[in-house]
Structures are given as structure tokens and as C-alpha cells.
Short mmCIF file of N, CA and C in Angstrom, two decimals:
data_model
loop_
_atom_site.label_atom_id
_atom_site.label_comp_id
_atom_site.label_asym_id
_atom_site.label_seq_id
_atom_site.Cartn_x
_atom_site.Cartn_y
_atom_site.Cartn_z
N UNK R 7 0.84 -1.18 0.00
CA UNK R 7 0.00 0.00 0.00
C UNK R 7 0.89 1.25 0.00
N UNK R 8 0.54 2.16 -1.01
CA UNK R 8 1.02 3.41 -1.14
C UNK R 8 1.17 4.48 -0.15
N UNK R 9 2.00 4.91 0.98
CA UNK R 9 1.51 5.98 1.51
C UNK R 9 1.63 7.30 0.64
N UNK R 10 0.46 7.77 1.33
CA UNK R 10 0.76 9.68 0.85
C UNK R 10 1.01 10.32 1.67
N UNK R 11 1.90 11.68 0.73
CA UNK R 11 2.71 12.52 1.14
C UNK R 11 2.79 12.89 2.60
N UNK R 12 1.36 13.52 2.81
CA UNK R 12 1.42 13.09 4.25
C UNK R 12 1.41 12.51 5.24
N UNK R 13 1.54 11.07 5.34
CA UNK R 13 2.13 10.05 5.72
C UNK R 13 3.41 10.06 6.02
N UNK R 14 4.68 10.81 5.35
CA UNK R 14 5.48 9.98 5.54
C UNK R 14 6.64 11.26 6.24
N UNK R 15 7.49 10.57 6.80
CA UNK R 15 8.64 11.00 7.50
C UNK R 15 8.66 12.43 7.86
N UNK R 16 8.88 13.05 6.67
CA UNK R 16 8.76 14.65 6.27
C UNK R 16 7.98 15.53 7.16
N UNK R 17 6.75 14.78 6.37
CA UNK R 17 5.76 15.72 7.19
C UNK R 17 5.71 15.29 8.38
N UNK R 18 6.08 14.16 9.16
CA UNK R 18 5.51 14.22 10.65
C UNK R 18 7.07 14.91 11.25
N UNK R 19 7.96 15.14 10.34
CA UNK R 19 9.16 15.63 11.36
C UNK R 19 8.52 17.43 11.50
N UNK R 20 8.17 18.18 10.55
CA UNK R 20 7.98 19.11 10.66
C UNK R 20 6.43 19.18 11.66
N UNK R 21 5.80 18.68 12.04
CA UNK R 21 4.49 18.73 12.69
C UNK R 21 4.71 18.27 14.20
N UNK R 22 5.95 17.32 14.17
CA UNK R 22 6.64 17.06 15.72
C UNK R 22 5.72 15.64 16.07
N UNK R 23 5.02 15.14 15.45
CA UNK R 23 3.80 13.79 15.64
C UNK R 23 4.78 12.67 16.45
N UNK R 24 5.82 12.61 15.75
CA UNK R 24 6.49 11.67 16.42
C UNK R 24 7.86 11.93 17.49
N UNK R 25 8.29 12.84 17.05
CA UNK R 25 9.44 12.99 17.57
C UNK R 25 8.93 14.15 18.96
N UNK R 26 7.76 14.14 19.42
CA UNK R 26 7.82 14.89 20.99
C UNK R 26 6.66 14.18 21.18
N UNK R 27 6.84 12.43 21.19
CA UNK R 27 5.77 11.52 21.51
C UNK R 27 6.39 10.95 23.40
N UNK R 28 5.97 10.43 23.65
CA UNK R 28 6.05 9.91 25.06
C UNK R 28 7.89 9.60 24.70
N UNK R 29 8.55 9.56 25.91
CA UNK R 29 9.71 8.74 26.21
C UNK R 29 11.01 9.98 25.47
N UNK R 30 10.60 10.51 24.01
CA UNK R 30 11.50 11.41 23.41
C UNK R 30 11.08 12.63 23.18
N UNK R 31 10.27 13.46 24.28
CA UNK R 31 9.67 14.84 24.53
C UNK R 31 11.24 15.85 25.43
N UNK R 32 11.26 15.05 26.04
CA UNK R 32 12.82 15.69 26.63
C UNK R 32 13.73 15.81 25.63
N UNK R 33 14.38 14.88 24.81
CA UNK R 33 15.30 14.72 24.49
C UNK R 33 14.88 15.89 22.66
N UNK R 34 13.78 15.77 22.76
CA UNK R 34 13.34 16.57 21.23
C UNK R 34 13.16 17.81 21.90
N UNK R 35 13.21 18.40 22.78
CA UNK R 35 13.01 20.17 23.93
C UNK R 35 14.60 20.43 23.81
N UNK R 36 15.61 19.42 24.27
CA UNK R 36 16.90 19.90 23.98
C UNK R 36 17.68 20.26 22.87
N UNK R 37 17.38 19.23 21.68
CA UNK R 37 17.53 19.22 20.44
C UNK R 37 17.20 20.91 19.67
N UNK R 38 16.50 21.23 19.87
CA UNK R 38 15.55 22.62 19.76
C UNK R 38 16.27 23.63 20.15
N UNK R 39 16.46 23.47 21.23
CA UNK R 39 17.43 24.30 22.20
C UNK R 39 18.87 24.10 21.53
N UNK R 40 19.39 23.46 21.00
CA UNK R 40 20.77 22.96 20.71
C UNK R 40 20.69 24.17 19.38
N UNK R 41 19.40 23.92 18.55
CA UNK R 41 19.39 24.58 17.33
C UNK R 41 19.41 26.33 17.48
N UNK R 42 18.29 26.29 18.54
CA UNK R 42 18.40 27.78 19.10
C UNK R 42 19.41 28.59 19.67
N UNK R 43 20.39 27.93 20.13
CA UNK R 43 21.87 28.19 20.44
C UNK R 43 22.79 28.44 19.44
N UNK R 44 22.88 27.34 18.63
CA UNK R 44 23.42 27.82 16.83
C UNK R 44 22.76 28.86 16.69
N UNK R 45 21.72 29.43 16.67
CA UNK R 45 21.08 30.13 15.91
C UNK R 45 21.68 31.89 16.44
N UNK R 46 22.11 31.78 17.70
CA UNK R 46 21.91 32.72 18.90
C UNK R 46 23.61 33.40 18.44
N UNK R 47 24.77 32.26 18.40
CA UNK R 47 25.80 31.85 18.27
C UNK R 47 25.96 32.57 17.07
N UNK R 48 25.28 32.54 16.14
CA UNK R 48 25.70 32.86 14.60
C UNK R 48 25.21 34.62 14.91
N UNK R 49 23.79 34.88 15.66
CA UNK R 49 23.47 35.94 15.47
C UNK R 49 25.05 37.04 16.25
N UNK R 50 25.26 36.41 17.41
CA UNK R 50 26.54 36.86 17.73
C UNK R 50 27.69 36.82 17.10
N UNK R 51 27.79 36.05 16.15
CA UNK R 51 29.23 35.75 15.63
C UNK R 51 29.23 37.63 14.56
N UNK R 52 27.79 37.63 14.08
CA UNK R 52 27.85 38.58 12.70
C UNK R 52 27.18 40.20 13.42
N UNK R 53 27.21 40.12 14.86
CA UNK R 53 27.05 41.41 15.17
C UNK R 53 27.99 42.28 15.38
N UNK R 54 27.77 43.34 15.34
CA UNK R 54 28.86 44.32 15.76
C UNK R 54 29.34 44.56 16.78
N UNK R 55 31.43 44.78 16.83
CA UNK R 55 31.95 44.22 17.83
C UNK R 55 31.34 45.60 18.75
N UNK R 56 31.91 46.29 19.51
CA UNK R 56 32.08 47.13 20.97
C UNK R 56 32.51 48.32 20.01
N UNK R 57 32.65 49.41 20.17
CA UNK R 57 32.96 50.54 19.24
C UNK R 57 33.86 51.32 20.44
N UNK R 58 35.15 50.54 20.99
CA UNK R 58 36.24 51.13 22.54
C UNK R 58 37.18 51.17 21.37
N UNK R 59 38.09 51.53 21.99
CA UNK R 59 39.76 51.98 21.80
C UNK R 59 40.11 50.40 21.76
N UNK R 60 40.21 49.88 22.85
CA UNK R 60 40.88 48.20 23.10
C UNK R 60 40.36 47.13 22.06
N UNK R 61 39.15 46.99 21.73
CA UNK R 61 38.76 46.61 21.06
C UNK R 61 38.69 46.54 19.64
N UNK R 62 39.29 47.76 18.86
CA UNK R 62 39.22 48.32 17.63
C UNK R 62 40.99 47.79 17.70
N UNK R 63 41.84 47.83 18.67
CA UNK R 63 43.27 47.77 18.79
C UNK R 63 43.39 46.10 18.25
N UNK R 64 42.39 45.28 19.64
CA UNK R 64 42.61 44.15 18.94
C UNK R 64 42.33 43.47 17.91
N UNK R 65 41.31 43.95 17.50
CA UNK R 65 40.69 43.58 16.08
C UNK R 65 41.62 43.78 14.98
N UNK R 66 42.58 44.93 14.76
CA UNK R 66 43.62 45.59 13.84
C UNK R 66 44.18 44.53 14.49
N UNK R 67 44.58 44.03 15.69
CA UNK R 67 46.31 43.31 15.58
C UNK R 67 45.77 41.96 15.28
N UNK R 68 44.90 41.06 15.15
CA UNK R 68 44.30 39.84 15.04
C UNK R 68 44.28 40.17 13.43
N UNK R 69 43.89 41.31 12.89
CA UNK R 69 43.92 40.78 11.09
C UNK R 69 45.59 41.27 10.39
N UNK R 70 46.47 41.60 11.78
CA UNK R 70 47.80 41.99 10.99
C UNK R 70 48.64 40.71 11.37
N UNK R 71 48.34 39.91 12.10
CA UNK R 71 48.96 38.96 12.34
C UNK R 71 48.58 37.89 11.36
N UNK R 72 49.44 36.89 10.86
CA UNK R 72 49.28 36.52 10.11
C UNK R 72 50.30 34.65 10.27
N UNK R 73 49.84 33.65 9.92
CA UNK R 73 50.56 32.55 10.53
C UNK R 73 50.64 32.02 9.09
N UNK R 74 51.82 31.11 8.90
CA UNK R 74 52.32 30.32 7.64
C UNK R 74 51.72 29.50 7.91
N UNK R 75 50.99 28.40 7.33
CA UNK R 75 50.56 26.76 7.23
C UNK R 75 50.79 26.09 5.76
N UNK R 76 51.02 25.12 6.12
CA UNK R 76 51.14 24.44 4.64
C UNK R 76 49.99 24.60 3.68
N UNK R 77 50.78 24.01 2.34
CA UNK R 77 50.05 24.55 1.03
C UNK R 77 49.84 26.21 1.04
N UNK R 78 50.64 26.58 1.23
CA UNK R 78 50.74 28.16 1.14
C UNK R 78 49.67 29.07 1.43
N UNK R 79 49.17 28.39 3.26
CA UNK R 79 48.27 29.06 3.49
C UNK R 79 48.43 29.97 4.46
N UNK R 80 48.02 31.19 4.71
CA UNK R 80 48.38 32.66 5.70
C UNK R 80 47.21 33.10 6.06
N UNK R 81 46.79 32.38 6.83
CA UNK R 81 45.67 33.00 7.17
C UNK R 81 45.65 33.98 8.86
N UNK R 82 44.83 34.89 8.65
CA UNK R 82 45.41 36.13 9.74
C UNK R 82 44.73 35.41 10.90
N UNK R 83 44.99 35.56 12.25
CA UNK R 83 44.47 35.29 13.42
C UNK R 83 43.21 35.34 13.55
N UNK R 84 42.61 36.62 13.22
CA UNK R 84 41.10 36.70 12.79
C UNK R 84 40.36 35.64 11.72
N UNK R 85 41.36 35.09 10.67
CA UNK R 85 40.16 34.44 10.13
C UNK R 85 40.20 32.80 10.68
N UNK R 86 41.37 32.71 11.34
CA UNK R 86 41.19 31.39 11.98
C UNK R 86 39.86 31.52 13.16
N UNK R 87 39.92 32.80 14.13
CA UNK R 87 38.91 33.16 14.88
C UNK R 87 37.39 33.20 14.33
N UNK R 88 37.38 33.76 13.32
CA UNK R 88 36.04 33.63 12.36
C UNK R 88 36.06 32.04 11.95
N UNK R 89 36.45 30.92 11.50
CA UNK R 89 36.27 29.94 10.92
C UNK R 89 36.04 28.96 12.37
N UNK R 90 36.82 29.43 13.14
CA UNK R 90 36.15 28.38 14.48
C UNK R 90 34.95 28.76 14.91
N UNK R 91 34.67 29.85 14.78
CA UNK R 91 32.76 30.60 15.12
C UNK R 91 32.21 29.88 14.67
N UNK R 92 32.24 29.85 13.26
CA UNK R 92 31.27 29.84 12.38
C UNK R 92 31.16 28.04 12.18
N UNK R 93 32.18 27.06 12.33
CA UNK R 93 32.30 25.79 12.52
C UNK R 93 31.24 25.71 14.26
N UNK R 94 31.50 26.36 15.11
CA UNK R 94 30.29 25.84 16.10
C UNK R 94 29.23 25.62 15.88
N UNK R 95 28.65 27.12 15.16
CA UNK R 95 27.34 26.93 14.57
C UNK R 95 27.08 25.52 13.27
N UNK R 96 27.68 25.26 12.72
CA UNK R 96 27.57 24.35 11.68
C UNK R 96 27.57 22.85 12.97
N UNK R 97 28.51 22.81 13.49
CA UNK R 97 28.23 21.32 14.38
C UNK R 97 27.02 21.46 15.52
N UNK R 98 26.61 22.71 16.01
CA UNK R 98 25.38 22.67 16.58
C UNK R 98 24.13 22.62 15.67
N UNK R 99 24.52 22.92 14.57
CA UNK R 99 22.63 22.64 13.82
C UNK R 99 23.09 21.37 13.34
N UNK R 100 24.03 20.77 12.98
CA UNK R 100 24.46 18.97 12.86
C UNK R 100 23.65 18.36 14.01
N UNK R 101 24.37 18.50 15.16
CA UNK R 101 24.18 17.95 16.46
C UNK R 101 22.52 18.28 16.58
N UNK R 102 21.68 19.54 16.07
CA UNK R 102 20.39 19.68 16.74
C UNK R 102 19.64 18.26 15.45
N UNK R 103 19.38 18.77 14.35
CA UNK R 103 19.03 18.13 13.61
C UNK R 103 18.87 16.52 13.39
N UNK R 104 20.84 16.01 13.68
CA UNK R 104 20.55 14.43 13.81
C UNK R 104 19.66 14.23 14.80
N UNK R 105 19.76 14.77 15.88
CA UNK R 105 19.14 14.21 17.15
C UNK R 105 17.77 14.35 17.16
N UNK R 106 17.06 15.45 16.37
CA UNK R 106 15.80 15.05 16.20
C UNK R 106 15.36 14.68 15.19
N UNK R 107 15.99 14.04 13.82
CA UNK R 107 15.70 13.36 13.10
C UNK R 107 15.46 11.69 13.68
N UNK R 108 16.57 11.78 14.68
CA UNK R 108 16.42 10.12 15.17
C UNK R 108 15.44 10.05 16.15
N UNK R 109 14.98 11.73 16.71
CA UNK R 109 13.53 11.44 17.75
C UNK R 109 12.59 10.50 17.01
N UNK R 110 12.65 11.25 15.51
CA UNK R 110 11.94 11.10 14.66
C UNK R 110 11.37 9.39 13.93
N UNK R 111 12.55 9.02 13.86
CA UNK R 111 12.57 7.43 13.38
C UNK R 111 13.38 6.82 14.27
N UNK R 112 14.04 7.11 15.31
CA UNK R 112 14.42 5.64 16.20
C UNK R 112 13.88 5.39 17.08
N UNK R 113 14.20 4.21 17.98
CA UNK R 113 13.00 3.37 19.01
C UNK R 113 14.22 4.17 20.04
N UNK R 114 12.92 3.65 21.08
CA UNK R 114 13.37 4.67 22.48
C UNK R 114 14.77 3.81 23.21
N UNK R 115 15.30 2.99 23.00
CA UNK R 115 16.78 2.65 23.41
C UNK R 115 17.86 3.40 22.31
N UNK R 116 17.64 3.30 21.06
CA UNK R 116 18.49 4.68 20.50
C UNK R 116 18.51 5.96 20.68
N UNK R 117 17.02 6.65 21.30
CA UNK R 117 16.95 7.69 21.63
C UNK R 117 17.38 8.10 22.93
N UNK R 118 17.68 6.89 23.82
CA UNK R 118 18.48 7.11 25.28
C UNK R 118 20.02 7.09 24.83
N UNK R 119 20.21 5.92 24.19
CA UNK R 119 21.87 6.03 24.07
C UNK R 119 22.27 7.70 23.51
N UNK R 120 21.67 8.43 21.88
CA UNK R 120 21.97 9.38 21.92
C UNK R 120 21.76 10.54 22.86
N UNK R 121 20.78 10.29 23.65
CA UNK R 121 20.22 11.40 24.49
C UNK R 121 21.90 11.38 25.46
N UNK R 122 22.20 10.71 26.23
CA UNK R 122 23.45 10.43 26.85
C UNK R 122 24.57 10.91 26.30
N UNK R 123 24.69 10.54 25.19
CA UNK R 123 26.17 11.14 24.43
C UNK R 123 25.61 12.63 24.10
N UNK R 124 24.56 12.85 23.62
CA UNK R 124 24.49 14.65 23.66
C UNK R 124 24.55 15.09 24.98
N UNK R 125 23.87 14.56 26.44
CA UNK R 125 24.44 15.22 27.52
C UNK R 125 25.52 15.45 27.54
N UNK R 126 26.40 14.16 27.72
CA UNK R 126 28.10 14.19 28.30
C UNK R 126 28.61 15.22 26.95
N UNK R 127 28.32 15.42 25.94
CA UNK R 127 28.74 16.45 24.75
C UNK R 127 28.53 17.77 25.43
N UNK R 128 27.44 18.16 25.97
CA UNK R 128 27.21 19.60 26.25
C UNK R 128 27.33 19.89 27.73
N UNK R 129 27.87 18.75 28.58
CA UNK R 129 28.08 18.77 29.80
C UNK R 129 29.41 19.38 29.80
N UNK R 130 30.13 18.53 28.74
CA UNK R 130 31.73 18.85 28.67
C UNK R 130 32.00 20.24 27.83
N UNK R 131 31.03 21.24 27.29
CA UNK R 131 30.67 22.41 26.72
C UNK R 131 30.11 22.97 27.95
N UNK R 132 29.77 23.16 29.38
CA UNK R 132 29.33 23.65 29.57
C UNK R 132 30.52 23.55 31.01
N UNK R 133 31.48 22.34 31.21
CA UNK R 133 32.72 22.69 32.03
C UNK R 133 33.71 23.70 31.10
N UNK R 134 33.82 23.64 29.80
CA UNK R 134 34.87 24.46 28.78
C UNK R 134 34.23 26.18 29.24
N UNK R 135 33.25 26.28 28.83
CA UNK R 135 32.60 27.25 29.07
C UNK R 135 32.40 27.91 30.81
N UNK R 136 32.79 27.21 31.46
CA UNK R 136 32.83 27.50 33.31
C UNK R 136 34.16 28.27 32.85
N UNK R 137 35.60 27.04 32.81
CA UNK R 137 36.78 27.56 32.80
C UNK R 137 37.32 28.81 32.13
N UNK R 138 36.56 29.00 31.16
CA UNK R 138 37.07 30.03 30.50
C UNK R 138 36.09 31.06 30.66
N UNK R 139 35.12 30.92 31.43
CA UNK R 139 33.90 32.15 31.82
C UNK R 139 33.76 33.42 30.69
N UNK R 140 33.07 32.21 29.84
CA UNK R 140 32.27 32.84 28.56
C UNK R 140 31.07 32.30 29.17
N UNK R 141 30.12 33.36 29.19
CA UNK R 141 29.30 33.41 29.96
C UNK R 141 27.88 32.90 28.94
N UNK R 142 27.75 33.70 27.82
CA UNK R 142 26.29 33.37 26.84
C UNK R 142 26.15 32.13 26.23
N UNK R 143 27.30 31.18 26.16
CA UNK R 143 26.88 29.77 25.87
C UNK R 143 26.89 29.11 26.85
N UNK R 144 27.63 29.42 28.35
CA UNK R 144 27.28 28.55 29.11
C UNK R 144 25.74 28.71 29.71
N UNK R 145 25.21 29.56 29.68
CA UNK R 145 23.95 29.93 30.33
C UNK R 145 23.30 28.72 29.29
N UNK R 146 23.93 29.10 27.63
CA UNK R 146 22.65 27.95 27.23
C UNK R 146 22.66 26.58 27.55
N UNK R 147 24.06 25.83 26.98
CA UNK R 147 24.40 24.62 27.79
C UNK R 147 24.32 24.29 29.38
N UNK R 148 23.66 24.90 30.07
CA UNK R 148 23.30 24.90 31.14
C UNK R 148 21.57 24.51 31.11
N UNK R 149 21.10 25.05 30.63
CA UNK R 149 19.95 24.75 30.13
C UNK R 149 19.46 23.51 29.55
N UNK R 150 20.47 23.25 28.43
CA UNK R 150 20.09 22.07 27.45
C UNK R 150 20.55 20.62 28.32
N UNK R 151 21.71 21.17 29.00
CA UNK R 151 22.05 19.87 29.93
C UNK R 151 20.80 19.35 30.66
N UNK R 152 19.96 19.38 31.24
CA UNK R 152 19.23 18.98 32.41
C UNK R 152 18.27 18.08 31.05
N UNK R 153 17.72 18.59 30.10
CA UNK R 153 17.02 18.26 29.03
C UNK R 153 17.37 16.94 28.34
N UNK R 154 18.88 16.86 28.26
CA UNK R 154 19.03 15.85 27.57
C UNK R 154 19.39 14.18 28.88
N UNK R 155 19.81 14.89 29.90
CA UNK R 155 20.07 14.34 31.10
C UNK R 155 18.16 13.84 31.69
N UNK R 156 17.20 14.57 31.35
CA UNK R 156 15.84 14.02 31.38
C UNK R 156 15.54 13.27 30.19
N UNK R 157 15.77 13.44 28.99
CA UNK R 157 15.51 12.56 27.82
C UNK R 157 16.38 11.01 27.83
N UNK R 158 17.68 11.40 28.76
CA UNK R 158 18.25 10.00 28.87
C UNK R 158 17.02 8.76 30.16
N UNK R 159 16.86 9.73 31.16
CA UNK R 159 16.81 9.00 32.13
C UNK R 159 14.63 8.43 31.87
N UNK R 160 14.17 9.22 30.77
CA UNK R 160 12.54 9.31 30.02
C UNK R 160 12.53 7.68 29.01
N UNK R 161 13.24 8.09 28.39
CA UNK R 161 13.64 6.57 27.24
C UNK R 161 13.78 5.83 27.75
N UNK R 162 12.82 4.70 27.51
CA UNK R 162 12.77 3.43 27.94
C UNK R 162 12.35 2.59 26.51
#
């Protein structure tokens, strides 16, 4: 038997039918949150810096500095700083997405095992983030932790 369109995968990922059903409602609230953090992350990465003296200083010495790497690459301090930004956001909408694609189609012992490895992932993002007291992602990983730490302990 044929399903239609709305039947299948697609549409119930965008409508949430399955993936914030009993057992993976926690673990699909963090997922969300994971995306909303990318999202938050990027809006910060492309805002405008501080308009101080110190700030305008370091910004000039981060794009005059400049490092050799192989294959004749020179890239200035700043754009290594820009390419690690912008790589968070790309592995947090990775990380939000798989995880609620698999709300989506896996049984609730896959959705605990990943629920677990995304905790201990954003647990260990949210000790990086203590030590170095950057304060706006730990507030979020602070958040998403308890979520995925309830989606582990929900899945059965």
C-alpha cells in the first residue's frame, strides 16, 4: 500500500507527531534548544563588535597577524577566529538536527543512548565554558544539559 505525502517521514518531522511523543519529549526540547543556540551563536558571531579603543586595537592586531601553514596558506588570526565561530554553529545545527531526526525514526533505546552522548557532549561544553567564563553559551548549555540528562533518564 502506497503511503501519501502526508504520511510519511517529512511531514511528521515538521508537525513534531512523532518525535515529541512519550519517552522522546525531553530529548526533542533539547535538540531545539541545541538549534536555538546555533542560531543565537551565529546571530553573535555577525554582530557588531564594541565601538572602545581596546577593542578596535585588537581587532587591527588579530587581522595583521598573520601565521604560515602548509600549502601556502596565511591565514590572519582573525580568520582562523572567524572559521572556528562559524564551525560551532555548523556542528550545533548537525548535532540539533541528527538528534531530532532520530527522535523522529528511532526506538526509544536509541533515543536514550543518543540522548546520553548529547548530555556528556554539552556537559563537557558547559565545564569548557565554566573555565574560561564565557558566559552566553554557558547559560545555554546549562539549560540544554538537564534536558538531555531528562531525555536520557525518560527513554525506555
Amino acid at each position: 500500500m502506497k503511503r501519501k505525502w502526508w504520511e510519511n517521514g517529512f511531514y511528521h518531522f515538521f508537525t513534531g507527531a512523532v518525535m515529541f511523543g512519550k519517552g522522546k519529549r525531553w530529548f526533542s526540547i533539547g535538540s531545539v534548544l541545541v538549534l536555538v543556540t546555533a542560531g543565537l551563536h551565529t546571530m553573535g558571531h555577525f554582530s557588531s563588535p564594541p565601538d572602545d579603543l581596546k577593542t578596535k586595537g585588537l581587532i587591527f592586531a588579530m587581522e595583521q597577524y598573520h601565521l604560515a601553514l602548509p600549502m601556502g596558506m596565511n591565514p590572519s588570526a582573525m580568520d582562523i577566529q572567524n572559521s572556528l565561530s562559524l564551525t560551532m554553529t555548523i556542528l550545533l545545527v548537525g548535532l540539533g538536527l541528527i538528534n531530532l531526526l532520530m527522535a523522529q525514526s528511532a526506538n526509544a533505546k536509541q533515543v536514550r543512548s543518543l540522548a546520553g552522548v548529547s548530555c556528556i557532549v554539552c556537559l563537557a561544553l558547559v565545564v569548557l565554558y565554566w573555565h574560561y567564563a564565557v558566559f552566553p553559551p554557558l547559560v545555554c548549555f546549562v539549560v540544554i544539559v538537564p534536558c538531555f540528562a531528562m531525555g536520557f533518564l525518560r527513554a525506555k
